[in-house]
Amino acid sequence: MRKPIYALGGAGLLLSVSMLAIPAQELTGELPDPPAFAAQSEPVFVSVGDILEYKALPEYHEPAWVTSKYVDAGTLPPVAERLPKEPLVYKIGNMPDGVGVYGDTMRHVIGGRPEGWNYIGGQSQGWGGIDIGLSECLTRTGPLFTIKADELEPMPNLAKSWEWSEDGKTLTMKLIEGAKWSDGDAFDAEDVMFYWEDNILDTNVSPLNGGTPETFGVGTTLEALDPYTIKWTFQEAFPTQYLYAMAYGTFCPGPSHILKPQHPKYNADNTYEEYKNAFPPEYMNIPVMGAWVPVEYRPDDIIVMRRNPYYWKVDENGNQLPYLNEMHYRLSTWADRDVQAVAGSGDFSNLEQAESYVEALRRSAEDSAPARLQFGARTIGYALRMNLSANGWGEPDERAQAIRELNRNLDFRKAISIAVDRQRLGESLVRGPFTAIYPGGLYAGTTYYDKASTVYYPFNLEAANALLDGLNLVDTDGNGIRNFPEGTAGGADVEITLLANTDYGTDTNLAEGVIAQLEPLGIRVIANFQSGTARDDMAQAGQFDWHVERQGAEMVSVVQGTAGLAPTGPRTHPFHRAGTDGTVDLLPFEQELVDTVNAFIATSDNAERAELMKQYQHIFTENVYSVGLTQYPGALIVNKRFANIPAGAPIFMFNWAEDNIIRERVFVPEDKQGDFELHPETLPGAPGGAGPV
Ligand code: BQZ
């Protein structure tokens, strides 16, 4: 294996000459306001108590065929015995179209592919709403877009209530009592503790969506007091922030009765890799807490899911949810999801690739259009992120190490930032009022954004070249590409690999745009375009120089995915993680970001939090923590036959729309139901069994 070389000498040389660079004040400029773009509908703001409560109802109901084919046949207990003592009850008053009826299917189309069903072991199910539907979590945040701003707090879910101690250092949570996995096994604290102890704390396991011990605060502990009570103990007082981390995707327990026997801690014959891969996509009827269970998988074709007979949520009339009997996930591409949703052969899409906006708008504007298309706020944003680790994360060779040293140099990051023409980049995706210049950091138009705290370095190619000259990156061999100084990477050409996700045209289009725009700088940027899973793995492992990436919820809401705002732990940040010595070699401004984020988490004073995020935004953008590229709105496309779609549902805010619209409450009125069910009047079979029964 190549021995990584950490050429600090080279860095020292680069840093010493950078003192000659252009003074910072000449590079900043006025950030243009985003073009006006009104979201097409607004949410109705309510309290959590208007949406749901937990209580026993006098009677419960289920689809008639479940009773006649299963309960009456004695193969399934009566519905009242399958539900918790106090199910989660959705209130009719909050249902846009009221109580639903059973039947029909939601036909999703997705661009990912399932690796297997061990979500907490680190496997993807292909995204696009599969894992969101399967993995119920302690709290829930997707629907928070409808919650009154002064009452914003994660909704109860598997955790039905919680109470802080006097000193705010402990949080006692009550789990829903009597809920069951889809195979009838009891859900309880054993599932929670298996997730916490053997998937979060065990660093041999990397749960999908990146939950790590530090996601819940350095030094935080969790214990089970009884089968339905857990107790968190924090270092900070009242860190309400962590309730968001207890939602999707960082605290969604798996079925311990199925997973534990495969975990190396309980099965000496298994490696961690064997644990992670113990439930391949072909393994049907994996027990879930979600509303639908995988019953059929055809590679590169479709995943079919059927209603979970033990689902622990009902409407106020006692109807067990979900209303929809089946879910499809057609295994195609993300771009095809838009096409099929607009055409009516699919039912749902998050319109998020700006290149398809005009055609989607045109088709949806026709009276005959089968789907509703509604734009929300500008919550989709892309940035160029540089690998800032210089102590071994991703095992860089000499060339890559030299790039990392450059990435860690502010003048270098500034040069790249002002060499990018963001206006042209956005227009290359779509013309019109959609895209906005995005300087990096928190998105304009969101709660914690403050323009006055945002430092913007406008396009300035001449100054960019002067900054690189000042870093002694000169084309010494006359081939048009700048060279490292002698003694750094052997004075080779400056070549930088750029990672991007081939699952999305937008990702690679933006990456190609950046490559083209950086050519006049005399550095060679080489496309390293990978498919979603490979891209995810390389990004997680630190095997990249630069990465053009669509950003997560942390840049939209701040309160969701907060751990990703700064390297507050060894594995919490997307582009700077611990090296081979287990430490994160933070740059001075990064330490300031970490301190600011930790202070944000540690206070519940809203004015203080707003001030801290202004500091965060200033430090982030002044130091070009990442090179912001473009920001634009997404649109939710849903087939018109569906009811109970909440007004103003954003495709992405605290979570994706698959969570936000509360799919378990969505229904199709009887007179509009299609004949799309592939396994009508069937239920999931036994875990590992072949499909529905
Ligand atoms: C939405 C989402 C639901 C992951 C994924 C995918 C992965 C990332 C991201 C989005 C897809 C859709 O996003 O693009 O519209 O349906 O699934 O989970 O991009 O590659 O790793 O973070 O959420």
XYZ file of C-alpha atoms and ligand atoms in Angstrom:
716
model
C 0.000 0.000 0.000
C 1.353 3.471 -0.886
C 2.731 5.163 2.225
C 0.886 8.475 2.479
C 3.288 11.407 2.635
C 2.223 14.459 4.593
C 4.413 17.070 2.855
C 4.141 19.827 5.451
C 7.274 21.389 3.903
C 5.325 22.020 0.707
C 2.484 23.563 2.618
C 4.910 25.761 4.521
C 6.335 26.985 1.211
C 2.835 27.670 -0.173
C 1.731 29.487 2.965
C 4.851 31.675 3.127
C 4.399 33.093 -0.405
C 0.644 33.576 0.048
C 1.401 36.606 2.245
C 1.955 38.490 -1.044
C -1.679 37.834 -2.091
C -4.280 40.530 -2.829
C -5.772 42.064 0.369
C -9.106 40.381 1.224
C -11.161 43.570 1.057
C -10.587 43.942 -2.687
C -12.147 40.558 -3.385
C -15.498 40.932 -1.630
C -18.581 42.388 -3.328
C -22.329 42.930 -2.968
C -24.282 39.652 -3.081
C -27.147 39.980 -5.605
C -30.569 39.179 -4.097
C -32.140 35.966 -5.460
C -34.676 36.697 -8.236
C -38.208 36.885 -6.812
C -39.818 33.454 -6.846
C -42.984 32.868 -4.818
C -43.729 29.361 -3.599
C -47.013 28.284 -5.189
C -48.776 27.417 -1.958
C -48.288 28.041 1.736
C -48.749 25.574 4.613
C -51.490 25.959 7.216
C -49.495 26.471 10.424
C -50.675 24.381 13.402
C -49.486 22.848 16.682
C -48.290 19.247 16.926
C -51.380 18.500 19.040
C -53.570 19.508 16.075
C -51.973 16.754 14.000
C -51.796 13.777 16.350
C -52.145 12.319 19.812
C -51.747 8.912 21.427
C -54.916 7.402 22.816
C -57.045 4.280 22.986
C -60.183 4.383 20.808
C -63.419 2.495 21.417
C -63.114 0.457 18.218
C -60.728 -0.209 15.380
C -61.181 -1.078 11.725
C -59.123 -2.568 8.893
C -59.696 -3.341 5.214
C -62.563 -5.873 4.957
C -60.378 -8.358 3.072
C -57.881 -8.434 5.987
C -60.686 -9.499 8.299
C -62.259 -12.025 5.949
C -59.072 -13.585 4.531
C -56.784 -13.463 7.557
C -58.480 -12.732 10.891
C -61.509 -14.943 10.223
C -59.144 -17.629 8.929
C -57.248 -17.476 12.223
C -53.888 -16.570 10.650
C -53.891 -13.019 12.047
C -55.034 -11.681 15.435
C -57.963 -9.215 15.459
C -56.918 -5.649 14.651
C -57.443 -4.419 18.235
C -54.847 -6.978 19.406
C -52.382 -5.902 16.723
C -52.401 -2.272 17.855
C -50.652 -0.625 20.840
C -52.595 0.199 23.991
C -52.641 3.802 22.790
C -51.958 3.988 19.041
C -50.743 7.156 17.374
C -53.992 8.822 16.284
C -54.052 11.281 13.372
C -56.696 13.932 13.900
C -59.273 14.376 11.155
C -59.202 18.161 11.504
C -55.617 18.199 10.226
C -56.319 15.949 7.277
C -56.708 18.217 4.229
C -59.344 15.889 2.699
C -60.550 14.171 5.860
C -60.848 10.490 6.654
C -59.576 8.297 3.858
C -60.665 5.031 2.314
C -58.575 1.904 1.786
C -57.154 0.884 -1.565
C -54.779 1.675 -4.406
C -51.040 2.165 -4.594
C -48.483 4.971 -4.773
C -46.163 4.280 -7.712
C -42.753 5.741 -6.887
C -39.910 5.770 -9.425
C -36.384 5.951 -8.005
C -32.829 6.250 -9.252
C -31.139 4.324 -6.443
C -30.807 0.572 -6.067
C -31.214 -1.512 -2.884
C -28.014 -2.878 -1.317
C -30.086 -4.782 1.261
C -32.421 -4.199 4.221
C -29.920 -3.589 7.024
C -30.433 0.171 7.205
C -28.848 0.555 10.641
C -25.956 -1.637 9.528
C -25.240 0.903 6.794
C -27.114 -0.373 3.733
C -29.061 1.850 1.377
C -32.430 0.646 0.094
C -32.167 2.928 -2.960
C -33.526 6.156 -1.411
C -36.533 7.866 -2.929
C -38.714 7.199 0.107
C -38.079 3.469 0.679
C -36.006 3.894 3.841
C -38.149 6.827 4.980
C -41.185 4.556 4.813
C -39.547 1.501 6.414
C -37.591 3.219 9.174
C -39.773 4.766 11.822
C -37.687 6.801 14.220
C -37.904 8.050 17.807
C -39.083 11.492 16.703
C -40.316 12.869 13.356
C -39.437 16.133 11.663
C -40.632 15.930 8.034
C -44.072 17.451 8.748
C -42.548 20.293 10.861
C -42.957 22.636 7.887
C -46.575 23.016 9.091
C -45.714 23.741 12.739
C -45.980 27.290 14.151
C -42.488 28.808 14.320
C -42.692 29.525 18.066
C -43.674 25.911 18.809
C -41.076 24.219 16.626
C -39.950 20.951 18.200
C -39.701 17.449 16.710
C -42.961 15.498 16.752
C -43.370 12.371 18.874
C -43.255 9.114 16.940
C -41.870 5.885 18.422
C -41.064 8.080 21.443
C -44.537 9.238 22.476
C -43.423 11.710 25.163
C -40.340 13.002 26.943
C -39.423 15.019 30.019
C -36.285 16.997 30.879
C -34.777 16.881 34.365
C -34.560 20.047 36.458
C -30.942 20.628 35.418
C -31.685 19.771 31.789
C -28.934 17.153 31.713
C -31.231 14.125 31.431
C -34.138 13.399 29.120
C -36.528 10.594 30.003
C -38.436 9.268 26.978
C -41.527 7.078 26.988
C -41.735 4.693 24.042
C -45.086 3.745 22.541
C -46.278 0.676 24.459
C -47.442 -2.477 22.710
C -46.439 -1.560 19.184
C -45.197 -4.450 17.107
C -42.877 -5.061 14.181
C -44.605 -6.139 10.980
C -44.006 -9.788 11.923
C -45.743 -9.370 15.271
C -42.581 -9.162 17.411
C -42.807 -6.546 20.162
C -41.101 -3.169 19.640
C -39.416 -2.040 22.873
C -36.274 -0.584 24.453
C -34.277 -3.657 23.412
C -34.540 -2.456 19.799
C -33.482 1.065 20.823
C -30.500 -0.139 22.854
C -29.344 -2.527 20.149
C -29.295 0.388 17.719
C -27.494 2.659 20.193
C -24.946 0.233 21.681
C -24.233 -2.041 18.727
C -24.680 0.253 15.721
C -24.013 3.815 16.899
C -21.375 3.265 19.652
C -19.761 0.335 17.834
C -17.464 2.220 15.439
C -17.155 -0.903 13.290
C -20.676 -0.109 12.085
C -21.595 2.978 10.009
C -25.391 3.309 10.029
C -26.822 4.797 6.836
C -27.250 8.595 7.009
C -24.243 8.732 9.277
C -25.402 8.564 12.905
C -22.336 8.645 15.179
C -21.998 9.016 18.971
C -21.183 12.733 18.520
C -24.419 13.264 16.564
C -26.081 13.159 19.986
C -23.382 15.143 21.784
C -19.877 14.256 22.977
C -20.156 12.176 26.149
C -23.895 11.522 25.796
C -25.145 8.229 27.291
C -28.383 6.304 26.823
C -29.890 3.620 29.041
C -33.142 1.641 29.207
C -35.012 2.035 32.514
C -37.686 -0.493 31.514
C -39.028 -1.976 28.248
C -40.778 1.303 27.374
C -38.604 3.958 29.050
C -35.178 5.214 27.965
C -33.005 7.865 29.578
C -30.531 10.153 27.810
C -27.802 11.901 29.800
C -26.086 14.882 28.148
C -23.064 17.030 28.957
C -24.989 20.211 28.087
C -28.169 21.464 29.769
C -31.406 21.245 27.724
C -29.771 20.394 24.384
C -33.198 20.231 22.688
C -31.257 20.141 19.432
C -30.663 16.427 19.773
C -34.393 15.707 19.469
C -33.925 16.473 15.772
C -31.109 13.925 15.553
C -33.535 11.346 17.030
C -35.623 11.632 13.847
C -34.986 10.181 10.386
C -32.164 9.113 9.385
C -30.040 9.090 12.566
C -32.212 7.327 15.161
C -34.455 4.764 13.451
C -34.056 1.430 15.346
C -33.906 -1.819 13.381
C -35.580 -5.172 14.259
C -33.104 -6.414 16.902
C -34.759 -9.869 16.991
C -33.599 -10.369 13.386
C -30.385 -8.287 13.324
C -28.765 -9.206 16.644
C -28.106 -12.861 15.727
C -26.083 -11.580 12.752
C -24.035 -8.998 14.678
C -20.422 -10.081 15.457
C -20.903 -9.138 19.115
C -23.532 -11.922 19.355
C -22.329 -14.153 16.561
C -18.610 -14.884 16.608
C -18.856 -16.507 13.167
C -19.841 -13.238 11.487
C -17.634 -10.357 10.383
C -19.000 -6.822 10.416
C -19.220 -6.939 6.643
C -21.300 -10.136 6.919
C -23.541 -8.421 9.478
C -24.036 -5.421 7.171
C -24.861 -7.669 4.206
C -26.887 -10.310 6.057
C -30.210 -9.218 4.480
C -29.741 -8.842 0.725
C -32.466 -7.230 -1.415
C -33.861 -10.672 -2.192
C -34.641 -11.228 1.516
C -38.364 -10.505 1.614
C -40.687 -9.441 4.448
C -37.919 -7.877 6.588
C -39.731 -6.807 9.766
C -40.356 -3.052 9.775
C -42.146 -0.474 11.938
C -43.114 1.412 8.792
C -46.473 1.308 7.007
C -45.401 -1.005 4.171
C -43.234 -4.146 3.997
C -41.052 -5.268 1.044
C -42.715 -8.348 -0.483
C -41.278 -8.451 -3.990
C -37.949 -7.436 -5.533
C -37.086 -7.666 -9.203
C -33.555 -6.337 -9.880
C -33.479 -3.169 -11.978
C -37.244 -3.417 -12.242
C -39.298 -2.905 -9.096
C -39.682 -3.244 -5.342
C -43.262 -3.881 -4.225
C -44.384 -3.315 -0.640
C -47.642 -4.350 1.043
C -49.429 -2.867 4.030
C -48.011 -3.708 7.468
C -50.817 -5.476 9.392
C -49.283 -4.383 12.716
C -48.848 -0.708 11.808
C -49.324 1.253 15.013
C -51.081 4.368 13.658
C -54.827 4.999 13.124
C -57.148 7.834 12.199
C -59.606 9.281 14.703
C -62.313 6.881 13.546
C -60.067 3.948 14.508
C -59.182 2.997 10.931
C -55.754 1.314 11.026
C -53.369 3.052 8.602
C -52.087 3.141 5.946
C -55.013 3.765 3.610
C -52.869 2.772 0.603
C -52.480 -1.010 0.392
C -49.347 -1.065 -1.700
C -46.220 0.917 -2.574
C -44.173 0.567 -5.743
C -40.577 1.682 -6.222
C -39.837 1.339 -9.915
C -36.048 0.990 -10.229
C -35.177 3.485 -12.951
C -33.436 6.886 -12.868
C -34.110 10.092 -10.974
C -34.725 11.952 -14.234
C -37.251 9.275 -15.249
C -39.061 9.866 -11.956
C -39.858 13.403 -13.123
C -40.892 12.227 -16.597
C -43.163 9.447 -15.320
C -44.770 11.623 -12.630
C -45.581 14.338 -15.188
C -46.805 11.762 -17.708
C -48.944 9.923 -15.144
C -47.236 6.511 -15.311
C -45.639 7.349 -11.957
C -47.332 9.069 -9.020
C -44.697 11.121 -7.209
C -41.556 13.125 -7.771
C -39.397 15.692 -6.078
C -38.629 17.900 -9.074
C -35.033 18.745 -8.101
C -33.010 18.678 -11.311
C -33.411 22.173 -12.715
C -32.726 21.038 -16.283
C -36.182 19.428 -16.444
C -38.139 22.353 -15.004
C -39.340 23.978 -18.222
C -40.680 20.759 -19.791
C -42.251 19.643 -16.509
C -43.936 23.038 -16.106
C -45.169 23.044 -19.690
C -46.713 19.566 -19.449
C -48.216 20.151 -16.014
C -49.875 23.365 -17.137
C -52.145 21.467 -19.553
C -55.697 20.803 -18.315
C -55.217 17.134 -19.148
C -52.109 16.901 -16.982
C -52.415 13.861 -14.664
C -50.266 15.404 -11.908
C -50.214 18.522 -9.728
C -46.888 20.413 -9.729
C -46.230 22.865 -6.896
C -43.014 24.834 -6.418
C -41.782 25.546 -2.915
C -38.919 27.692 -1.594
C -35.307 27.604 -2.778
C -34.124 24.704 -0.616
C -32.029 22.809 -3.181
C -28.403 23.919 -3.240
C -25.056 22.706 -4.549
C -21.523 23.414 -3.372
C -17.997 22.415 -4.319
C -16.531 20.877 -1.186
C -12.798 20.404 -0.685
C -11.309 17.607 1.363
C -9.674 19.491 4.217
C -8.037 16.558 5.998
C -4.217 16.650 5.964
C -3.712 13.791 8.422
C -4.759 10.773 6.478
C -8.531 10.602 6.073
C -8.992 8.602 2.843
C -5.288 7.622 2.694
C -4.092 10.274 0.173
C -1.011 9.613 -1.954
C 1.631 12.341 -2.449
C -0.364 14.164 -5.143
C -3.617 14.049 -3.179
C -1.848 15.147 -0.010
C -0.439 18.169 -1.798
C -3.955 19.036 -2.989
C -5.260 18.738 0.545
C -2.595 21.177 1.719
C -3.741 23.563 -1.023
C -7.386 23.062 -0.039
C -6.421 24.135 3.484
C -5.054 27.426 2.160
C -7.604 30.283 2.193
C -6.102 32.087 -0.784
C -6.427 28.888 -2.798
C -10.078 28.454 -1.813
C -10.736 32.107 -2.600
C -9.083 31.727 -6.020
C -11.347 28.805 -6.873
C -14.410 30.623 -5.577
C -13.858 33.809 -7.622
C -12.995 31.808 -10.731
C -16.540 30.365 -10.737
C -19.186 32.422 -12.555
C -22.207 31.371 -10.482
C -24.703 33.294 -12.586
C -23.644 31.449 -15.743
C -23.502 28.166 -13.886
C -27.120 28.526 -12.728
C -28.286 29.595 -16.167
C -26.537 26.567 -17.672
C -29.054 24.428 -15.785
C -32.201 26.424 -16.525
C -33.015 29.952 -17.567
C -35.663 31.945 -15.745
C -36.236 33.011 -12.112
C -35.238 29.681 -10.590
C -31.532 29.658 -9.786
C -29.780 32.138 -7.517
C -26.095 32.891 -6.913
C -25.157 30.866 -3.823
C -21.978 31.974 -2.007
C -21.995 28.988 0.389
C -23.261 28.543 3.933
C -26.900 28.868 4.976
C -29.410 29.328 2.151
C -30.991 32.717 1.497
C -34.661 32.719 2.421
C -34.326 30.310 5.347
C -34.869 30.891 9.078
C -31.286 31.543 10.201
C -30.016 33.219 7.055
C -28.625 36.744 7.426
C -27.403 38.526 4.302
C -25.304 41.056 6.262
C -23.348 38.145 7.773
C -22.702 36.593 4.372
C -19.335 37.376 2.748
C -19.465 37.158 -1.041
C -16.435 36.964 -3.328
C -17.758 37.758 -6.809
C -16.441 36.366 -10.085
C -12.968 37.785 -10.773
C -10.749 35.635 -12.972
C -7.822 38.062 -12.994
C -7.666 38.182 -9.203
C -8.022 34.388 -9.097
C -4.930 33.952 -11.257
C -3.058 36.514 -9.169
C -3.865 34.558 -6.011
C -2.505 31.351 -7.530
C 0.602 33.197 -8.697
C 0.955 34.383 -5.105
C 0.877 30.739 -4.008
C 3.862 30.010 -6.214
C 1.819 27.692 -8.443
C 3.530 28.500 -11.711
C 3.535 26.649 -15.041
C 7.226 25.794 -14.942
C 7.165 23.284 -17.816
C 5.151 25.455 -20.234
C 2.360 22.909 -20.841
C -0.391 25.329 -19.797
C -0.907 23.729 -16.392
C 0.456 25.293 -13.204
C 3.007 23.216 -11.322
C 3.543 22.627 -7.648
C 6.648 24.291 -6.300
C 9.805 22.138 -6.350
C 9.761 19.869 -3.313
C 5.978 19.492 -3.377
C 4.609 16.473 -5.255
C 7.811 16.570 -7.296
C 6.836 19.866 -8.916
C 4.132 17.999 -10.881
C 1.200 19.612 -12.682
C -1.608 20.675 -10.323
C -4.215 18.012 -11.050
C -7.374 17.793 -8.960
C -10.044 15.067 -9.094
C -13.664 16.171 -8.813
C -16.162 13.621 -7.441
C -19.789 13.837 -8.587
C -22.866 11.597 -8.615
C -23.799 10.192 -12.027
C -27.299 9.362 -10.731
C -28.181 13.032 -11.307
C -27.644 14.989 -14.470
C -27.534 18.162 -12.389
C -24.595 16.916 -10.312
C -22.474 16.081 -13.351
C -23.619 19.137 -15.329
C -22.527 21.426 -12.510
C -19.262 19.515 -12.116
C -18.553 19.835 -15.841
C -19.407 23.531 -15.637
C -16.903 23.997 -12.810
C -14.230 22.074 -14.742
C -14.764 24.291 -17.797
C -14.772 27.517 -15.784
C -11.533 26.624 -13.979
C -9.603 25.934 -17.175
C -8.426 29.592 -17.478
C -6.843 29.170 -14.045
C -4.305 26.725 -15.442
C -5.164 23.876 -13.103
C -6.332 20.516 -14.442
C -9.571 19.372 -12.829
C -10.332 15.732 -13.648
C -13.890 14.380 -13.504
C -14.326 11.459 -11.128
C -18.007 10.710 -11.741
C -19.403 7.755 -9.837
C -22.842 6.124 -9.409
C -24.809 6.948 -6.240
C -23.674 4.085 -4.005
C -20.037 4.241 -5.120
C -20.137 8.044 -4.779
C -21.620 7.770 -1.287
C -18.954 5.241 -0.256
C -16.051 7.338 -1.636
C -17.406 10.484 0.026
C -17.839 8.696 3.364
C -14.308 7.250 3.128
C -12.674 10.587 2.287
C -11.488 9.318 -1.097
C -11.836 12.593 -2.965
C -9.984 15.863 -3.557
C -13.079 17.920 -4.367
C -16.756 16.962 -4.441
C -19.667 18.738 -6.127
C -22.609 17.771 -3.992
C -26.238 18.634 -3.289
C -26.290 19.674 0.364
C -28.318 18.329 3.248
C -31.026 19.763 5.495
C -28.461 21.451 7.761
C -28.089 24.327 5.252
C -31.871 24.763 5.091
C -33.166 24.472 8.650
C -29.884 24.336 10.681
C -31.752 22.396 13.380
C -31.902 19.245 11.246
C -28.552 17.570 10.511
C -26.810 20.112 12.761
C -23.853 17.776 13.262
C -23.032 18.307 9.587
C -22.525 22.049 10.039
C -19.016 21.634 11.480
C -16.627 18.769 12.422
C -18.005 18.500 15.958
C -16.907 14.855 16.031
C -14.506 12.526 14.180
C -17.163 11.366 11.673
C -19.865 14.013 11.666
C -18.781 16.299 8.854
C -19.162 15.667 5.099
C -15.726 16.864 3.981
C -13.457 16.909 7.037
C -13.187 13.801 9.208
C -10.614 12.199 11.510
C -7.371 11.007 9.997
C -5.382 7.898 10.832
C -4.554 9.198 14.312
C -8.254 9.573 15.147
C -8.111 13.364 15.347
C -9.624 15.987 13.040
C -6.872 18.441 12.095
C -9.110 21.503 12.320
C -8.033 24.773 10.759
C -8.350 27.738 13.162
C -11.595 28.997 11.556
C -13.014 25.479 11.697
C -12.432 25.440 15.429
C -14.452 28.649 15.581
C -17.235 26.968 13.570
C -17.186 23.946 15.901
C -17.392 26.216 18.957
C -20.248 28.197 17.378
C -22.236 25.062 16.481
C -21.672 23.580 19.946
C -22.816 26.851 21.524
C -25.905 26.790 19.268
C -26.714 23.260 20.411
C -26.138 24.156 24.068
C -28.596 27.064 24.187
C -32.364 27.158 23.794
C -32.452 30.968 23.748
C -33.756 31.840 20.263
C -32.096 35.272 20.120
C -28.762 33.701 21.073
C -29.220 30.987 18.450
C -29.930 33.539 15.743
C -26.795 35.487 16.734
C -24.673 32.343 16.733
C -25.857 31.452 13.233
C -24.883 34.937 12.046
C -21.402 34.258 13.393
C -21.423 30.845 11.749
C -22.458 32.309 8.395
C -19.766 35.004 8.565
C -16.953 32.604 9.479
C -18.109 30.037 6.901
C -18.399 32.419 3.957
C -15.411 34.635 4.816
C -13.252 31.485 4.866
C -14.888 29.875 1.829
C -15.501 26.726 3.848
C -17.073 25.352 0.723
C -17.492 27.018 -2.663
C -21.220 27.671 -2.992
C -22.470 27.232 -6.569
C -26.235 27.596 -7.066
C -29.500 27.460 -5.111
C -32.985 26.908 -6.489
C -36.539 25.794 -5.577
C -37.872 22.276 -5.904
C -41.376 21.302 -6.920
C -43.576 18.508 -5.629
C -45.267 16.495 -8.381
C -48.083 14.235 -7.189
C -50.715 12.477 -9.295
C -54.045 14.264 -9.008
C -55.934 11.175 -7.803
C -54.294 11.342 -4.356
C -55.955 13.123 -1.434
C -54.587 14.443 1.906
C -51.518 16.052 0.342
C -50.742 18.964 2.735
C -50.697 22.447 1.153
C -47.220 23.942 0.724
C -45.386 20.675 1.305
C -41.737 21.413 0.419
C -39.796 18.725 -1.413
C -36.958 19.287 1.077
C -36.775 21.136 4.356
C -36.458 19.170 7.642
C -36.707 16.061 5.482
C -37.802 15.001 2.003
C -41.422 15.171 0.811
C -41.828 11.402 1.196
C -41.796 12.122 4.936
C -43.329 15.620 4.823
C -46.648 14.614 3.202
C -47.307 11.867 5.824
C -47.905 9.114 3.226
C -49.671 6.843 5.737
C -52.589 9.366 5.722
C -52.665 9.764 1.938
C -55.548 8.044 0.146
C -57.318 7.749 -3.192
C -61.073 8.344 -3.190
C -62.909 5.205 -4.265
C -64.127 6.671 -7.549
C -60.562 7.586 -8.549
C -58.757 4.402 -7.559
C -56.645 2.795 -10.231
C -56.139 -0.910 -10.797
C -52.440 -0.736 -9.958
C -52.128 -3.179 -7.080
C -49.872 -6.060 -8.100
C -50.732 -8.219 -5.089
C -54.303 -7.289 -4.192
C -55.713 -8.576 -0.916
C -52.404 -9.987 0.287
C -50.258 -9.316 3.347
C -46.511 -9.656 3.909
C -45.349 -13.192 4.671
C -42.852 -14.418 7.282
C -39.385 -12.750 7.435
C -37.153 -14.191 4.716
C -40.165 -15.813 3.082
C -40.978 -15.494 -0.587
C -43.212 -12.491 -0.931
C -46.798 -11.773 0.093
C -49.288 -14.348 1.365
C -35.504 12.095 -2.233
C -34.572 11.231 -1.368
C -35.340 10.483 -0.290
C -29.261 10.963 -0.070
C -30.993 10.839 -1.882
C -29.899 10.439 -2.877
C -28.708 9.775 -2.176
C -28.156 10.654 -1.073
C -30.424 11.678 -0.764
C -34.634 12.816 -3.244
C -33.025 10.884 -3.191
C -33.860 11.820 -4.087
O -31.993 11.635 -2.542
O -32.973 12.520 -4.956
O -35.492 13.584 -4.092
O -36.465 11.307 -2.896
O -33.881 10.287 -2.193
O -34.395 9.806 0.532
O -29.459 11.595 -3.522
O -27.673 9.559 -3.126
O -27.109 9.967 -0.398
O -28.748 11.802 0.952
O -31.487 11.869 0.167
